[in-house]
């Protein structure tokens, strides 16, 4: 669903991405998204501090015969690493681990050209609270419930309101917020393996629920698009 939303944003008429967007995937890791975007003809750069992840990215890109630039670095150095800016920035699963999410978004805004698109994927706090409570870890669930993101520590999880106000605070205009994996983590894997068609039905259910604001606080992750 994240991929579909991203693909639609890139194909949006007037987005001027038909000729190939300059895309920066910050914390892009081993290139799951970056390589697919390069396959669509975009110029993709992954910035990641992990040399192992970048090596795996290089192998993955070579396997499918595309070029992806891998730069070892930290989100806070993005402006100096990415020359000429970006049409699209992906920041998937990274805001959770940086010490100051607000500063991170401000840095991303610096490299994004006016009207460019940010694809932001973050862990959603209440799903983690529910997971801990269901496992019987009630004190941890309670601690997490009150654990609003704070500059100076890492391991953040975000509610949709928190993620959206962080984006607004960094000067972004929100385009959409979708819930990702509303049910998938709650369903026993054995059920999906044993019942014919269950995986397809679950996917359809996830697709519909991802659009409904009522389900955002159950989603494991939030996918936000902003300009
Ligand atoms: C959870 S993984 C997400 C990988 C990928 N974006 C994805 O969605 O599959 C987090 C990635 O962020 C990278 N990372 C951690 N701290 C970072 C930082 N300060 N700046 C940029 N990337 C960072 C890690 O090396 C790792 O590849």
PDB file of C-alpha atoms and ligand atoms in Angstrom:
ATOM      1  CA  UNK A   1       0.000   0.000   0.000  1.00  0.00           C
ATOM      2  CA  UNK A   2       2.925   2.320   0.699  1.00  0.00           C
ATOM      3  CA  UNK A   3       4.301   1.462  -2.721  1.00  0.00           C
ATOM      4  CA  UNK A   4       0.940   2.081  -4.433  1.00  0.00           C
ATOM      5  CA  UNK A   5       0.570   5.508  -2.760  1.00  0.00           C
ATOM      6  CA  UNK A   6       4.105   6.464  -3.748  1.00  0.00           C
ATOM      7  CA  UNK A   7       3.686   5.268  -7.313  1.00  0.00           C
ATOM      8  CA  UNK A   8       0.439   7.256  -7.628  1.00  0.00           C
ATOM      9  CA  UNK A   9       2.142  10.395  -6.271  1.00  0.00           C
ATOM     10  CA  UNK A  10       4.964   9.998  -8.787  1.00  0.00           C
ATOM     11  CA  UNK A  11       2.539   9.479 -11.660  1.00  0.00           C
ATOM     12  CA  UNK A  12       0.297  12.376 -10.634  1.00  0.00           C
ATOM     13  CA  UNK A  13      -0.368  14.614 -13.655  1.00  0.00           C
ATOM     14  CA  UNK A  14       1.592  17.811 -13.262  1.00  0.00           C
ATOM     15  CA  UNK A  15       4.116  16.223 -10.939  1.00  0.00           C
ATOM     16  CA  UNK A  16       6.721  16.523 -13.751  1.00  0.00           C
ATOM     17  CA  UNK A  17       8.256  13.205 -12.760  1.00  0.00           C
ATOM     18  CA  UNK A  18       7.713  11.511 -16.106  1.00  0.00           C
ATOM     19  CA  UNK A  19      11.279  12.301 -17.162  1.00  0.00           C
ATOM     20  CA  UNK A  20      12.689  10.766 -13.997  1.00  0.00           C
ATOM     21  CA  UNK A  21      12.609  12.392 -10.582  1.00  0.00           C
ATOM     22  CA  UNK A  22      15.653  13.012  -8.414  1.00  0.00           C
ATOM     23  CA  UNK A  23      14.754  10.847  -5.448  1.00  0.00           C
ATOM     24  CA  UNK A  24      16.606  10.674  -2.137  1.00  0.00           C
ATOM     25  CA  UNK A  25      15.811   7.742   0.147  1.00  0.00           C
ATOM     26  CA  UNK A  26      17.177   8.757   3.515  1.00  0.00           C
ATOM     27  CA  UNK A  27      17.811   5.736   5.696  1.00  0.00           C
ATOM     28  CA  UNK A  28      16.966   3.701   2.605  1.00  0.00           C
ATOM     29  CA  UNK A  29      18.843   0.709   4.006  1.00  0.00           C
ATOM     30  CA  UNK A  30      19.219  -2.213   1.639  1.00  0.00           C
ATOM     31  CA  UNK A  31      17.188  -0.465  -1.076  1.00  0.00           C
ATOM     32  CA  UNK A  32      13.814  -2.219  -1.095  1.00  0.00           C
ATOM     33  CA  UNK A  33      12.142   0.967  -2.323  1.00  0.00           C
ATOM     34  CA  UNK A  34      15.152   2.615  -3.958  1.00  0.00           C
ATOM     35  CA  UNK A  35      15.776  -0.206  -6.419  1.00  0.00           C
ATOM     36  CA  UNK A  36      12.123  -0.407  -7.450  1.00  0.00           C
ATOM     37  CA  UNK A  37      12.082   3.367  -8.021  1.00  0.00           C
ATOM     38  CA  UNK A  38      15.271   3.138 -10.100  1.00  0.00           C
ATOM     39  CA  UNK A  39      13.581   0.410 -12.158  1.00  0.00           C
ATOM     40  CA  UNK A  40      10.848   2.977 -12.978  1.00  0.00           C
ATOM     41  CA  UNK A  41      13.555   5.225 -14.452  1.00  0.00           C
ATOM     42  CA  UNK A  42      14.121   7.645 -11.564  1.00  0.00           C
ATOM     43  CA  UNK A  43      17.544   8.854 -10.375  1.00  0.00           C
ATOM     44  CA  UNK A  44      17.778   7.446  -6.881  1.00  0.00           C
ATOM     45  CA  UNK A  45      20.255   8.182  -4.093  1.00  0.00           C
ATOM     46  CA  UNK A  46      20.233   6.316  -0.797  1.00  0.00           C
ATOM     47  CA  UNK A  47      21.779   8.043   2.222  1.00  0.00           C
ATOM     48  CA  UNK A  48      22.371   5.626   5.091  1.00  0.00           C
ATOM     49  CA  UNK A  49      24.966   5.378   7.871  1.00  0.00           C
ATOM     50  CA  UNK A  50      25.258   1.596   7.569  1.00  0.00           C
ATOM     51  CA  UNK A  51      28.008   0.341   5.223  1.00  0.00           C
ATOM     52  CA  UNK A  52      26.500  -3.165   5.337  1.00  0.00           C
ATOM     53  CA  UNK A  53      23.119  -1.872   4.186  1.00  0.00           C
ATOM     54  CA  UNK A  54      24.768   0.097   1.383  1.00  0.00           C
ATOM     55  CA  UNK A  55      26.705  -2.974   0.250  1.00  0.00           C
ATOM     56  CA  UNK A  56      23.465  -4.981   0.133  1.00  0.00           C
ATOM     57  CA  UNK A  57      21.837  -2.115  -1.785  1.00  0.00           C
ATOM     58  CA  UNK A  58      24.651  -2.252  -4.360  1.00  0.00           C
ATOM     59  CA  UNK A  59      24.202  -6.019  -4.785  1.00  0.00           C
ATOM     60  CA  UNK A  60      20.422  -5.686  -5.134  1.00  0.00           C
ATOM     61  CA  UNK A  61      20.744  -2.904  -7.746  1.00  0.00           C
ATOM     62  CA  UNK A  62      23.318  -4.909  -9.752  1.00  0.00           C
ATOM     63  CA  UNK A  63      21.079  -7.989  -9.692  1.00  0.00           C
ATOM     64  CA  UNK A  64      18.310  -6.121 -11.513  1.00  0.00           C
ATOM     65  CA  UNK A  65      20.651  -4.014 -13.651  1.00  0.00           C
ATOM     66  CA  UNK A  66      19.862  -0.520 -12.336  1.00  0.00           C
ATOM     67  CA  UNK A  67      22.018   2.233 -10.916  1.00  0.00           C
ATOM     68  CA  UNK A  68      21.380   3.588  -7.418  1.00  0.00           C
ATOM     69  CA  UNK A  69      23.846   5.958  -5.747  1.00  0.00           C
ATOM     70  CA  UNK A  70      24.644   4.907  -2.190  1.00  0.00           C
ATOM     71  CA  UNK A  71      26.090   7.556   0.135  1.00  0.00           C
ATOM     72  CA  UNK A  72      27.212   6.746   3.642  1.00  0.00           C
ATOM     73  CA  UNK A  73      25.910   9.448   5.936  1.00  0.00           C
ATOM     74  CA  UNK A  74      23.439  10.661   8.476  1.00  0.00           C
ATOM     75  CA  UNK A  75      20.123  12.426   7.942  1.00  0.00           C
ATOM     76  CA  UNK A  76      21.517  15.511   9.698  1.00  0.00           C
ATOM     77  CA  UNK A  77      24.143  15.853   6.912  1.00  0.00           C
ATOM     78  CA  UNK A  78      21.611  15.521   4.116  1.00  0.00           C
ATOM     79  CA  UNK A  79      21.954  19.089   2.833  1.00  0.00           C
ATOM     80  CA  UNK A  80      25.711  18.730   2.305  1.00  0.00           C
ATOM     81  CA  UNK A  81      25.457  15.191   0.868  1.00  0.00           C
ATOM     82  CA  UNK A  82      22.733  15.848  -1.682  1.00  0.00           C
ATOM     83  CA  UNK A  83      23.818  18.441  -4.194  1.00  0.00           C
ATOM     84  CA  UNK A  84      21.149  20.138  -6.283  1.00  0.00           C
ATOM     85  CA  UNK A  85      18.247  19.080  -4.064  1.00  0.00           C
ATOM     86  CA  UNK A  86      15.565  16.451  -4.626  1.00  0.00           C
ATOM     87  CA  UNK A  87      12.132  16.204  -6.222  1.00  0.00           C
ATOM     88  CA  UNK A  88      11.107  13.441  -3.833  1.00  0.00           C
ATOM     89  CA  UNK A  89      12.456  12.386  -0.440  1.00  0.00           C
ATOM     90  CA  UNK A  90      11.596   9.068   1.180  1.00  0.00           C
ATOM     91  CA  UNK A  91      12.030   8.885   4.944  1.00  0.00           C
ATOM     92  CA  UNK A  92      10.771   5.441   5.894  1.00  0.00           C
ATOM     93  CA  UNK A  93      11.392   4.013   9.343  1.00  0.00           C
ATOM     94  CA  UNK A  94      13.976   6.640  10.258  1.00  0.00           C
ATOM     95  CA  UNK A  95      12.176   9.363  12.221  1.00  0.00           C
ATOM     96  CA  UNK A  96      11.848   6.790  15.011  1.00  0.00           C
ATOM     97  CA  UNK A  97      15.611   6.548  15.483  1.00  0.00           C
ATOM     98  CA  UNK A  98      16.847  10.128  15.148  1.00  0.00           C
ATOM     99  CA  UNK A  99      17.269  12.188  18.312  1.00  0.00           C
ATOM    100  CA  UNK A 100      15.231  15.159  17.084  1.00  0.00           C
ATOM    101  CA  UNK A 101      12.412  14.325  14.615  1.00  0.00           C
ATOM    102  CA  UNK A 102      11.442  18.005  14.174  1.00  0.00           C
ATOM    103  CA  UNK A 103      15.006  18.955  13.211  1.00  0.00           C
ATOM    104  CA  UNK A 104      15.166  15.943  10.873  1.00  0.00           C
ATOM    105  CA  UNK A 105      12.064  17.110   8.993  1.00  0.00           C
ATOM    106  CA  UNK A 106      13.459  20.649   8.768  1.00  0.00           C
ATOM    107  CA  UNK A 107      16.640  19.208   7.203  1.00  0.00           C
ATOM    108  CA  UNK A 108      14.593  17.201   4.698  1.00  0.00           C
ATOM    109  CA  UNK A 109      12.654  20.343   3.784  1.00  0.00           C
ATOM    110  CA  UNK A 110      15.944  22.060   2.967  1.00  0.00           C
ATOM    111  CA  UNK A 111      16.830  19.512   0.289  1.00  0.00           C
ATOM    112  CA  UNK A 112      13.327  19.136  -1.164  1.00  0.00           C
ATOM    113  CA  UNK A 113      12.601  21.456  -4.090  1.00  0.00           C
ATOM    114  CA  UNK A 114       9.478  23.671  -3.724  1.00  0.00           C
ATOM    115  CA  UNK A 115       6.450  21.524  -4.544  1.00  0.00           C
ATOM    116  CA  UNK A 116       8.486  18.324  -4.121  1.00  0.00           C
ATOM    117  CA  UNK A 117       7.042  15.310  -2.327  1.00  0.00           C
ATOM    118  CA  UNK A 118       7.986  13.792   1.021  1.00  0.00           C
ATOM    119  CA  UNK A 119       7.003  10.186   1.697  1.00  0.00           C
ATOM    120  CA  UNK A 120       7.155   9.631   5.440  1.00  0.00           C
ATOM    121  CA  UNK A 121       6.630   6.251   7.094  1.00  0.00           C
ATOM    122  CA  UNK A 122       6.609   6.125  10.898  1.00  0.00           C
ATOM    123  CA  UNK A 123       5.715   3.664  13.635  1.00  0.00           C
ATOM    124  CA  UNK A 124       2.311   4.382  15.146  1.00  0.00           C
ATOM    125  CA  UNK A 125       2.323   4.487  18.933  1.00  0.00           C
ATOM    126  CA  UNK A 126      -1.060   3.002  19.874  1.00  0.00           C
ATOM    127  CA  UNK A 127      -0.481  -0.190  17.888  1.00  0.00           C
ATOM    128  CA  UNK A 128       2.638  -0.765  19.978  1.00  0.00           C
ATOM    129  CA  UNK A 129       0.628  -0.118  23.175  1.00  0.00           C
ATOM    130  CA  UNK A 130      -1.957  -2.712  22.110  1.00  0.00           C
ATOM    131  CA  UNK A 131       0.749  -5.249  21.176  1.00  0.00           C
ATOM    132  CA  UNK A 132       2.378  -4.920  24.606  1.00  0.00           C
ATOM    133  CA  UNK A 133      -0.959  -5.134  26.434  1.00  0.00           C
ATOM    134  CA  UNK A 134      -1.971  -8.244  24.452  1.00  0.00           C
ATOM    135  CA  UNK A 135       1.341  -9.856  25.394  1.00  0.00           C
ATOM    136  CA  UNK A 136       0.569  -9.119  29.078  1.00  0.00           C
ATOM    137  CA  UNK A 137       3.277  -6.441  29.385  1.00  0.00           C
ATOM    138  CA  UNK A 138       0.944  -3.955  31.050  1.00  0.00           C
ATOM    139  CA  UNK A 139       3.509  -1.594  32.702  1.00  0.00           C
ATOM    140  CA  UNK A 140       5.350  -1.276  29.361  1.00  0.00           C
ATOM    141  CA  UNK A 141       2.035  -0.625  27.590  1.00  0.00           C
ATOM    142  CA  UNK A 142       1.221   2.095  30.115  1.00  0.00           C
ATOM    143  CA  UNK A 143       4.654   3.711  29.773  1.00  0.00           C
ATOM    144  CA  UNK A 144       4.360   3.727  25.997  1.00  0.00           C
ATOM    145  CA  UNK A 145       0.878   5.207  26.133  1.00  0.00           C
ATOM    146  CA  UNK A 146       2.205   8.376  27.719  1.00  0.00           C
ATOM    147  CA  UNK A 147       5.420   8.446  25.724  1.00  0.00           C
ATOM    148  CA  UNK A 148       5.053  11.471  23.401  1.00  0.00           C
ATOM    149  CA  UNK A 149       7.987  12.109  21.070  1.00  0.00           C
ATOM    150  CA  UNK A 150      10.613  14.258  22.697  1.00  0.00           C
ATOM    151  CA  UNK A 151      13.777  15.806  21.324  1.00  0.00           C
ATOM    152  CA  UNK A 152      16.901  14.231  22.815  1.00  0.00           C
ATOM    153  CA  UNK A 153      15.845  10.590  22.910  1.00  0.00           C
ATOM    154  CA  UNK A 154      15.283   7.936  20.273  1.00  0.00           C
ATOM    155  CA  UNK A 155      12.793   5.113  19.808  1.00  0.00           C
ATOM    156  CA  UNK A 156       9.923   7.454  19.021  1.00  0.00           C
ATOM    157  CA  UNK A 157       6.502   6.283  17.929  1.00  0.00           C
ATOM    158  CA  UNK A 158       3.919   8.734  16.694  1.00  0.00           C
ATOM    159  CA  UNK A 159       0.185   9.244  16.689  1.00  0.00           C
ATOM    160  CA  UNK A 160      -1.274  10.621  13.459  1.00  0.00           C
ATOM    161  CA  UNK A 161      -1.810  14.013  15.142  1.00  0.00           C
ATOM    162  CA  UNK A 162       1.811  14.107  16.298  1.00  0.00           C
ATOM    163  CA  UNK A 163       3.191  13.137  12.892  1.00  0.00           C
ATOM    164  CA  UNK A 164       0.959  15.630  11.109  1.00  0.00           C
ATOM    165  CA  UNK A 165       1.855  18.496  13.447  1.00  0.00           C
ATOM    166  CA  UNK A 166       5.572  17.708  13.100  1.00  0.00           C
ATOM    167  CA  UNK A 167       5.144  18.019   9.326  1.00  0.00           C
ATOM    168  CA  UNK A 168       3.228  21.281   9.664  1.00  0.00           C
ATOM    169  CA  UNK A 169       5.876  22.610  12.060  1.00  0.00           C
ATOM    170  CA  UNK A 170       8.569  21.957   9.450  1.00  0.00           C
ATOM    171  CA  UNK A 171       6.542  23.843   6.822  1.00  0.00           C
ATOM    172  CA  UNK A 172       5.067  20.894   4.906  1.00  0.00           C
ATOM    173  CA  UNK A 173       1.539  20.748   3.509  1.00  0.00           C
ATOM    174  CA  UNK A 174      -0.050  17.390   4.224  1.00  0.00           C
ATOM    175  CA  UNK A 175      -1.385  15.516   1.194  1.00  0.00           C
ATOM    176  CA  UNK A 176      -2.565  12.270   2.814  1.00  0.00           C
ATOM    177  CA  UNK A 177      -2.237  10.003   5.853  1.00  0.00           C
ATOM    178  CA  UNK A 178      -2.809   6.261   5.558  1.00  0.00           C
ATOM    179  CA  UNK A 179      -2.717   3.505   8.130  1.00  0.00           C
ATOM    180  CA  UNK A 180      -0.399   0.595   7.290  1.00  0.00           C
ATOM    181  CA  UNK A 181      -0.863  -2.927   8.716  1.00  0.00           C
ATOM    182  CA  UNK A 182      -4.039  -2.278  10.711  1.00  0.00           C
ATOM    183  CA  UNK A 183      -4.822  -5.989  11.137  1.00  0.00           C
ATOM    184  CA  UNK A 184      -1.868  -7.897   9.716  1.00  0.00           C
ATOM    185  CA  UNK A 185       0.152  -8.009  12.960  1.00  0.00           C
ATOM    186  CA  UNK A 186      -2.899  -9.134  14.964  1.00  0.00           C
ATOM    187  CA  UNK A 187      -3.855 -12.071  12.738  1.00  0.00           C
ATOM    188  CA  UNK A 188      -2.232 -15.444  13.536  1.00  0.00           C
ATOM    189  CA  UNK A 189       0.123 -16.454  10.717  1.00  0.00           C
ATOM    190  CA  UNK A 190      -1.275 -20.006  10.795  1.00  0.00           C
ATOM    191  CA  UNK A 191      -4.709 -18.698   9.812  1.00  0.00           C
ATOM    192  CA  UNK A 192      -3.264 -17.043   6.720  1.00  0.00           C
ATOM    193  CA  UNK A 193      -1.333 -20.183   5.791  1.00  0.00           C
ATOM    194  CA  UNK A 194      -4.223 -22.604   6.245  1.00  0.00           C
ATOM    195  CA  UNK A 195      -7.266 -20.779   4.939  1.00  0.00           C
ATOM    196  CA  UNK A 196      -7.375 -20.500   1.137  1.00  0.00           C
ATOM    197  CA  UNK A 197      -7.774 -16.905  -0.051  1.00  0.00           C
ATOM    198  CA  UNK A 198      -7.291 -15.455   3.442  1.00  0.00           C
ATOM    199  CA  UNK A 199      -4.144 -13.503   2.526  1.00  0.00           C
ATOM    200  CA  UNK A 200      -5.866 -11.852  -0.443  1.00  0.00           C
ATOM    201  CA  UNK A 201      -8.943 -10.986   1.640  1.00  0.00           C
ATOM    202  CA  UNK A 202      -6.749  -9.538   4.371  1.00  0.00           C
ATOM    203  CA  UNK A 203      -4.979  -7.356   1.822  1.00  0.00           C
ATOM    204  CA  UNK A 204      -8.307  -6.033   0.566  1.00  0.00           C
ATOM    205  CA  UNK A 205      -9.440  -5.369   4.149  1.00  0.00           C
ATOM    206  CA  UNK A 206      -6.166  -3.536   4.841  1.00  0.00           C
ATOM    207  CA  UNK A 207      -6.618  -1.456   1.692  1.00  0.00           C
ATOM    208  CA  UNK A 208     -10.095  -0.278   2.741  1.00  0.00           C
ATOM    209  CA  UNK A 209      -9.153   0.290   6.410  1.00  0.00           C
ATOM    210  CA  UNK A 210      -6.032   2.268   5.437  1.00  0.00           C
ATOM    211  CA  UNK A 211      -8.306   5.023   4.111  1.00  0.00           C
ATOM    212  CA  UNK A 212     -10.482   5.283   7.239  1.00  0.00           C
ATOM    213  CA  UNK A 213      -9.378   7.780   9.917  1.00  0.00           C
ATOM    214  CA  UNK A 214     -11.039   5.634  12.629  1.00  0.00           C
ATOM    215  CA  UNK A 215      -8.415   2.921  12.036  1.00  0.00           C
ATOM    216  CA  UNK A 216      -5.317   5.128  12.111  1.00  0.00           C
ATOM    217  CA  UNK A 217      -4.757   4.532  15.803  1.00  0.00           C
ATOM    218  CA  UNK A 218      -4.712   0.742  15.249  1.00  0.00           C
ATOM    219  CA  UNK A 219      -2.228   0.829  12.368  1.00  0.00           C
ATOM    220  CA  UNK A 220       1.302  -0.415  13.015  1.00  0.00           C
ATOM    221  CA  UNK A 221       2.651   2.349  10.804  1.00  0.00           C
ATOM    222  CA  UNK A 222       1.478   5.612   9.285  1.00  0.00           C
ATOM    223  CA  UNK A 223       2.302   6.627   5.747  1.00  0.00           C
ATOM    224  CA  UNK A 224       2.142  10.365   5.195  1.00  0.00           C
ATOM    225  CA  UNK A 225       2.633  12.184   1.930  1.00  0.00           C
ATOM    226  CA  UNK A 226       3.432  15.890   2.113  1.00  0.00           C
ATOM    227  CA  UNK A 227       4.644  18.709  -0.099  1.00  0.00           C
TER     228      UNK A 227
HETATM  229  C1  LIG B   1      14.085   0.473   9.980  1.00  0.00           C
HETATM  230  S1  LIG B   1      15.331   0.698   8.782  1.00  0.00           S
HETATM  231  C2  LIG B   1      14.357   1.257   7.424  1.00  0.00           C
HETATM  232  C3  LIG B   1      14.991   0.932   6.107  1.00  0.00           C
HETATM  233  C4  LIG B   1      14.173   1.363   4.890  1.00  0.00           C
HETATM  234  N1  LIG B   1      13.935   2.785   4.874  1.00  0.00           N
HETATM  235  C5  LIG B   1      12.869   0.616   4.812  1.00  0.00           C
HETATM  236  O1  LIG B   1      11.807   1.215   4.967  1.00  0.00           O
HETATM  237  O2  LIG B   1      12.915  -0.604   4.608  1.00  0.00           O
HETATM  238  C6  LIG B   1      16.110   2.170   9.350  1.00  0.00           C
HETATM  239  C7  LIG B   1      17.270   2.625   8.468  1.00  0.00           C
HETATM  240  O3  LIG B   1      17.677   3.917   8.907  1.00  0.00           O
HETATM  241  C8  LIG B   1      19.074   3.976   8.936  1.00  0.00           C
HETATM  242  N2  LIG B   1      19.432   5.039   9.887  1.00  0.00           N
HETATM  243  C9  LIG B   1      19.586   4.949  11.229  1.00  0.00           C
HETATM  244  N3  LIG B   1      19.920   6.139  11.744  1.00  0.00           N
HETATM  245  C10 LIG B   1      19.968   7.004  10.704  1.00  0.00           C
HETATM  246  C11 LIG B   1      20.273   8.399  10.596  1.00  0.00           C
HETATM  247  N4  LIG B   1      20.586   9.124  11.675  1.00  0.00           N
HETATM  248  N5  LIG B   1      20.269   8.968   9.384  1.00  0.00           N
HETATM  249  C12 LIG B   1      19.929   8.229   8.287  1.00  0.00           C
HETATM  250  N6  LIG B   1      19.624   6.910   8.328  1.00  0.00           N
HETATM  251  C13 LIG B   1      19.647   6.316   9.529  1.00  0.00           C
HETATM  252  C14 LIG B   1      19.503   2.572   9.334  1.00  0.00           C
HETATM  253  O4  LIG B   1      20.841   2.296   8.955  1.00  0.00           O
HETATM  254  C15 LIG B   1      18.494   1.726   8.566  1.00  0.00           C
HETATM  255  O5  LIG B   1      18.945   1.406   7.276  1.00  0.00           O
END
